[in-house]
């Protein structure tokens, strides 16, 4: 079950998911994407999502999303979405399980046809962002500290625990969970 709070709608701001002409279609595509994800996941839990007030400048990310995580103790965590779905109980009622933001300043495809060369497909972008809320993201900053707890050892994602150099050397200490032992150079390309 998906509990979605579209801030555009609750604020009645006339933007993004509340846009007079496109808002209902955008919400429908968002909800269709969640329905699709529900057919892939073999779980029966509930997820609380907050879709923040939309941006409309078309200058940054198409969208961004991530789960909430507790900021301690140090270690590797999936985030509230994963935990809520798997455990069937809300990790905390104080915040939603995840937050998503969309920028409708770009040209979005809201149809079922193939997007034009200058369009971004909303269904695909929602699907991509929802994978982040399920834990496919990093909790590392550019130096190896945790983005969540701002420390090392710190709170990282389970995905981070899989990171290794090209030679197979893990970037985290196996004995002390949540301790980054790599270098900032390990976090750049090549």
mmCIF file of C-alpha atoms in Angstrom:
data_model
loop_
_atom_site.group_PDB
_atom_site.id
_atom_site.type_symbol
_atom_site.label_atom_id
_atom_site.label_comp_id
_atom_site.label_asym_id
_atom_site.label_seq_id
_atom_site.Cartn_x
_atom_site.Cartn_y
_atom_site.Cartn_z
ATOM 1 C CA UNK A 1 0.000 0.000 0.000
ATOM 2 C CA UNK A 2 1.270 3.425 -0.898
ATOM 3 C CA UNK A 3 0.296 6.478 1.139
ATOM 4 C CA UNK A 4 1.330 9.465 -0.943
ATOM 5 C CA UNK A 5 1.273 13.084 0.178
ATOM 6 C CA UNK A 6 1.631 15.368 -2.843
ATOM 7 C CA UNK A 7 2.610 18.701 -1.262
ATOM 8 C CA UNK A 8 1.623 20.548 -4.453
ATOM 9 C CA UNK A 9 -1.925 19.281 -3.947
ATOM 10 C CA UNK A 10 -2.059 19.794 -0.180
ATOM 11 C CA UNK A 11 -0.695 23.337 -0.642
ATOM 12 C CA UNK A 12 -3.022 23.994 -3.617
ATOM 13 C CA UNK A 13 -0.109 25.730 -5.314
ATOM 14 C CA UNK A 14 -1.202 25.043 -8.912
ATOM 15 C CA UNK A 15 2.236 23.628 -9.751
ATOM 16 C CA UNK A 16 3.665 20.222 -10.594
ATOM 17 C CA UNK A 17 1.276 17.552 -9.373
ATOM 18 C CA UNK A 18 -1.394 20.223 -8.778
ATOM 19 C CA UNK A 19 -1.042 21.888 -12.195
ATOM 20 C CA UNK A 20 -4.462 22.745 -13.615
ATOM 21 C CA UNK A 21 -3.849 21.073 -16.993
ATOM 22 C CA UNK A 22 -1.282 18.334 -16.211
ATOM 23 C CA UNK A 23 -1.501 17.694 -12.465
ATOM 24 C CA UNK A 24 -4.055 14.879 -12.522
ATOM 25 C CA UNK A 25 -2.201 13.067 -15.320
ATOM 26 C CA UNK A 26 1.116 13.427 -13.492
ATOM 27 C CA UNK A 27 -0.416 11.991 -10.305
ATOM 28 C CA UNK A 28 -1.964 9.136 -12.285
ATOM 29 C CA UNK A 29 1.400 8.254 -13.874
ATOM 30 C CA UNK A 30 3.078 8.418 -10.452
ATOM 31 C CA UNK A 31 0.450 6.096 -8.988
ATOM 32 C CA UNK A 32 0.646 3.764 -12.028
ATOM 33 C CA UNK A 33 4.376 3.471 -11.394
ATOM 34 C CA UNK A 34 3.716 2.554 -7.758
ATOM 35 C CA UNK A 35 1.174 -0.038 -8.893
ATOM 36 C CA UNK A 36 3.812 -1.537 -11.192
ATOM 37 C CA UNK A 37 6.390 -1.655 -8.372
ATOM 38 C CA UNK A 38 3.787 -3.344 -6.188
ATOM 39 C CA UNK A 39 3.479 -6.141 -8.759
ATOM 40 C CA UNK A 40 7.254 -6.688 -8.641
ATOM 41 C CA UNK A 41 7.660 -6.616 -4.865
ATOM 42 C CA UNK A 42 6.425 -9.694 -3.064
ATOM 43 C CA UNK A 43 5.526 -7.844 0.123
ATOM 44 C CA UNK A 44 2.352 -6.523 1.698
ATOM 45 C CA UNK A 45 3.654 -3.623 3.829
ATOM 46 C CA UNK A 46 2.704 0.025 3.631
ATOM 47 C CA UNK A 47 4.941 2.882 2.490
ATOM 48 C CA UNK A 48 4.486 6.560 3.387
ATOM 49 C CA UNK A 49 5.830 8.854 0.653
ATOM 50 C CA UNK A 50 6.132 12.615 0.673
ATOM 51 C CA UNK A 51 6.340 14.225 -2.757
ATOM 52 C CA UNK A 52 7.611 17.701 -1.939
ATOM 53 C CA UNK A 53 6.509 20.886 -3.655
ATOM 54 C CA UNK A 54 7.652 20.634 -7.255
ATOM 55 C CA UNK A 55 10.392 22.697 -8.776
ATOM 56 C CA UNK A 56 9.870 24.311 -12.146
ATOM 57 C CA UNK A 57 13.166 25.930 -13.150
ATOM 58 C CA UNK A 58 14.477 23.090 -15.350
ATOM 59 C CA UNK A 59 18.073 23.660 -14.248
ATOM 60 C CA UNK A 60 18.930 20.896 -11.788
ATOM 61 C CA UNK A 61 18.075 17.235 -11.455
ATOM 62 C CA UNK A 62 14.963 15.940 -13.199
ATOM 63 C CA UNK A 63 14.036 14.481 -9.826
ATOM 64 C CA UNK A 64 15.612 13.307 -6.604
ATOM 65 C CA UNK A 65 14.545 10.829 -3.963
ATOM 66 C CA UNK A 66 15.740 8.916 -0.989
ATOM 67 C CA UNK A 67 14.578 7.070 2.064
ATOM 68 C CA UNK A 68 14.862 8.377 5.576
ATOM 69 C CA UNK A 69 17.325 6.546 7.814
ATOM 70 C CA UNK A 70 18.060 6.718 11.516
ATOM 71 C CA UNK A 71 21.297 8.663 12.095
ATOM 72 C CA UNK A 72 22.817 6.135 14.531
ATOM 73 C CA UNK A 73 24.231 3.706 15.495
ATOM 74 C CA UNK A 74 26.910 3.387 12.774
ATOM 75 C CA UNK A 75 26.299 0.621 10.280
ATOM 76 C CA UNK A 76 24.559 -0.251 7.023
ATOM 77 C CA UNK A 77 20.814 0.319 6.604
ATOM 78 C CA UNK A 78 18.224 -0.036 3.858
ATOM 79 C CA UNK A 79 16.111 2.907 4.945
ATOM 80 C CA UNK A 80 12.563 3.342 6.135
ATOM 81 C CA UNK A 81 10.843 2.308 2.876
ATOM 82 C CA UNK A 82 12.508 -1.090 2.812
ATOM 83 C CA UNK A 83 12.042 -1.545 6.544
ATOM 84 C CA UNK A 84 8.372 -0.552 6.457
ATOM 85 C CA UNK A 85 7.602 -2.889 3.556
ATOM 86 C CA UNK A 86 9.517 -5.857 4.962
ATOM 87 C CA UNK A 87 8.630 -5.529 8.651
ATOM 88 C CA UNK A 88 5.067 -4.427 8.079
ATOM 89 C CA UNK A 89 5.377 -1.805 10.802
ATOM 90 C CA UNK A 90 6.262 1.857 10.554
ATOM 91 C CA UNK A 91 9.864 2.569 11.649
ATOM 92 C CA UNK A 92 8.642 5.952 12.908
ATOM 93 C CA UNK A 93 5.419 7.898 12.608
ATOM 94 C CA UNK A 94 7.337 11.182 12.945
ATOM 95 C CA UNK A 95 8.448 11.356 9.307
ATOM 96 C CA UNK A 96 7.444 9.700 6.042
ATOM 97 C CA UNK A 97 9.469 6.732 4.827
ATOM 98 C CA UNK A 98 10.886 8.655 1.860
ATOM 99 C CA UNK A 99 10.867 12.008 0.152
ATOM 100 C CA UNK A 100 10.762 12.704 -3.593
ATOM 101 C CA UNK A 101 11.100 15.946 -5.550
ATOM 102 C CA UNK A 102 10.410 16.574 -9.252
ATOM 103 C CA UNK A 103 11.324 19.474 -11.536
ATOM 104 C CA UNK A 104 8.572 20.145 -14.051
ATOM 105 C CA UNK A 105 10.609 22.862 -15.754
ATOM 106 C CA UNK A 106 11.701 20.149 -18.191
ATOM 107 C CA UNK A 107 9.677 18.792 -21.099
ATOM 108 C CA UNK A 108 7.961 15.646 -19.793
ATOM 109 C CA UNK A 109 6.289 12.890 -21.777
ATOM 110 C CA UNK A 110 2.908 12.136 -20.193
ATOM 111 C CA UNK A 111 1.727 9.705 -22.861
ATOM 112 C CA UNK A 112 2.135 5.964 -23.390
ATOM 113 C CA UNK A 113 4.065 6.501 -26.630
ATOM 114 C CA UNK A 114 7.832 6.708 -26.988
ATOM 115 C CA UNK A 115 9.118 10.046 -25.699
ATOM 116 C CA UNK A 116 10.353 12.515 -28.302
ATOM 117 C CA UNK A 117 14.089 13.248 -28.351
ATOM 118 C CA UNK A 118 13.533 16.334 -26.188
ATOM 119 C CA UNK A 119 11.165 14.709 -23.649
ATOM 120 C CA UNK A 120 11.723 12.856 -20.388
ATOM 121 C CA UNK A 121 9.430 9.946 -19.601
ATOM 122 C CA UNK A 122 7.715 10.537 -16.251
ATOM 123 C CA UNK A 123 6.946 6.839 -15.618
ATOM 124 C CA UNK A 124 10.602 5.877 -16.112
ATOM 125 C CA UNK A 125 11.912 8.706 -13.931
ATOM 126 C CA UNK A 126 9.453 7.870 -11.117
ATOM 127 C CA UNK A 127 10.528 4.213 -11.359
ATOM 128 C CA UNK A 128 14.197 5.238 -11.167
ATOM 129 C CA UNK A 129 13.629 7.494 -8.162
ATOM 130 C CA UNK A 130 11.607 4.830 -6.366
ATOM 131 C CA UNK A 131 14.579 2.457 -6.614
ATOM 132 C CA UNK A 132 16.517 5.045 -4.610
ATOM 133 C CA UNK A 133 13.820 5.029 -1.932
ATOM 134 C CA UNK A 134 14.137 1.229 -1.756
ATOM 135 C CA UNK A 135 17.827 1.570 -0.879
ATOM 136 C CA UNK A 136 19.679 1.711 -4.181
ATOM 137 C CA UNK A 137 21.709 4.799 -3.330
ATOM 138 C CA UNK A 138 24.825 5.816 -1.485
ATOM 139 C CA UNK A 139 25.209 7.409 1.913
ATOM 140 C CA UNK A 140 28.795 8.489 1.155
ATOM 141 C CA UNK A 141 29.915 12.056 0.690
ATOM 142 C CA UNK A 142 32.931 12.840 -1.527
ATOM 143 C CA UNK A 143 35.394 12.223 1.327
ATOM 144 C CA UNK A 144 33.927 8.932 2.555
ATOM 145 C CA UNK A 145 32.033 10.373 5.514
ATOM 146 C CA UNK A 146 28.387 9.478 5.920
ATOM 147 C CA UNK A 147 25.893 11.903 4.369
ATOM 148 C CA UNK A 148 23.410 10.726 6.988
ATOM 149 C CA UNK A 149 25.413 11.039 10.209
ATOM 150 C CA UNK A 150 28.264 13.235 8.888
ATOM 151 C CA UNK A 151 30.766 10.870 10.551
ATOM 152 C CA UNK A 152 33.065 7.929 9.905
ATOM 153 C CA UNK A 153 32.264 5.392 11.237
ATOM 154 C CA UNK A 154 28.773 6.371 10.281
ATOM 155 C CA UNK A 155 25.403 5.438 8.855
ATOM 156 C CA UNK A 156 25.616 4.166 5.294
ATOM 157 C CA UNK A 157 23.336 2.235 2.966
ATOM 158 C CA UNK A 158 23.457 -1.504 2.446
ATOM 159 C CA UNK A 159 24.390 -0.673 -1.147
ATOM 160 C CA UNK A 160 27.546 1.068 0.181
ATOM 161 C CA UNK A 161 28.617 -2.132 1.936
ATOM 162 C CA UNK A 162 29.146 -3.672 -1.512
ATOM 163 C CA UNK A 163 31.612 -1.041 -2.731
ATOM 164 C CA UNK A 164 35.097 -2.252 -3.615
ATOM 165 C CA UNK A 165 38.143 -1.180 -5.613
ATOM 166 C CA UNK A 166 38.775 -2.778 -8.992
ATOM 167 C CA UNK A 167 41.048 -5.317 -7.320
ATOM 168 C CA UNK A 168 38.219 -6.438 -5.026
ATOM 169 C CA UNK A 169 39.423 -4.655 -1.876
ATOM 170 C CA UNK A 170 36.347 -3.573 0.090
ATOM 171 C CA UNK A 171 35.995 0.130 0.916
ATOM 172 C CA UNK A 172 34.592 -0.605 4.378
ATOM 173 C CA UNK A 173 36.215 -2.321 7.359
ATOM 174 C CA UNK A 174 34.788 -5.816 7.759
ATOM 175 C CA UNK A 175 35.281 -5.848 11.555
ATOM 176 C CA UNK A 176 33.860 -2.417 12.415
ATOM 177 C CA UNK A 177 30.576 -1.983 10.581
ATOM 178 C CA UNK A 178 30.081 1.460 9.062
ATOM 179 C CA UNK A 179 33.790 2.373 8.935
ATOM 180 C CA UNK A 180 34.955 3.650 5.560
ATOM 181 C CA UNK A 181 38.583 2.629 5.004
ATOM 182 C CA UNK A 182 38.935 3.768 1.412
ATOM 183 C CA UNK A 183 40.115 7.149 0.194
ATOM 184 C CA UNK A 184 38.419 10.030 -1.589
ATOM 185 C CA UNK A 185 40.229 8.863 -4.764
ATOM 186 C CA UNK A 186 38.347 5.552 -4.521
ATOM 187 C CA UNK A 187 35.115 7.493 -4.994
ATOM 188 C CA UNK A 188 36.000 9.039 -8.338
ATOM 189 C CA UNK A 189 35.816 7.563 -11.816
ATOM 190 C CA UNK A 190 38.565 5.467 -13.412
#
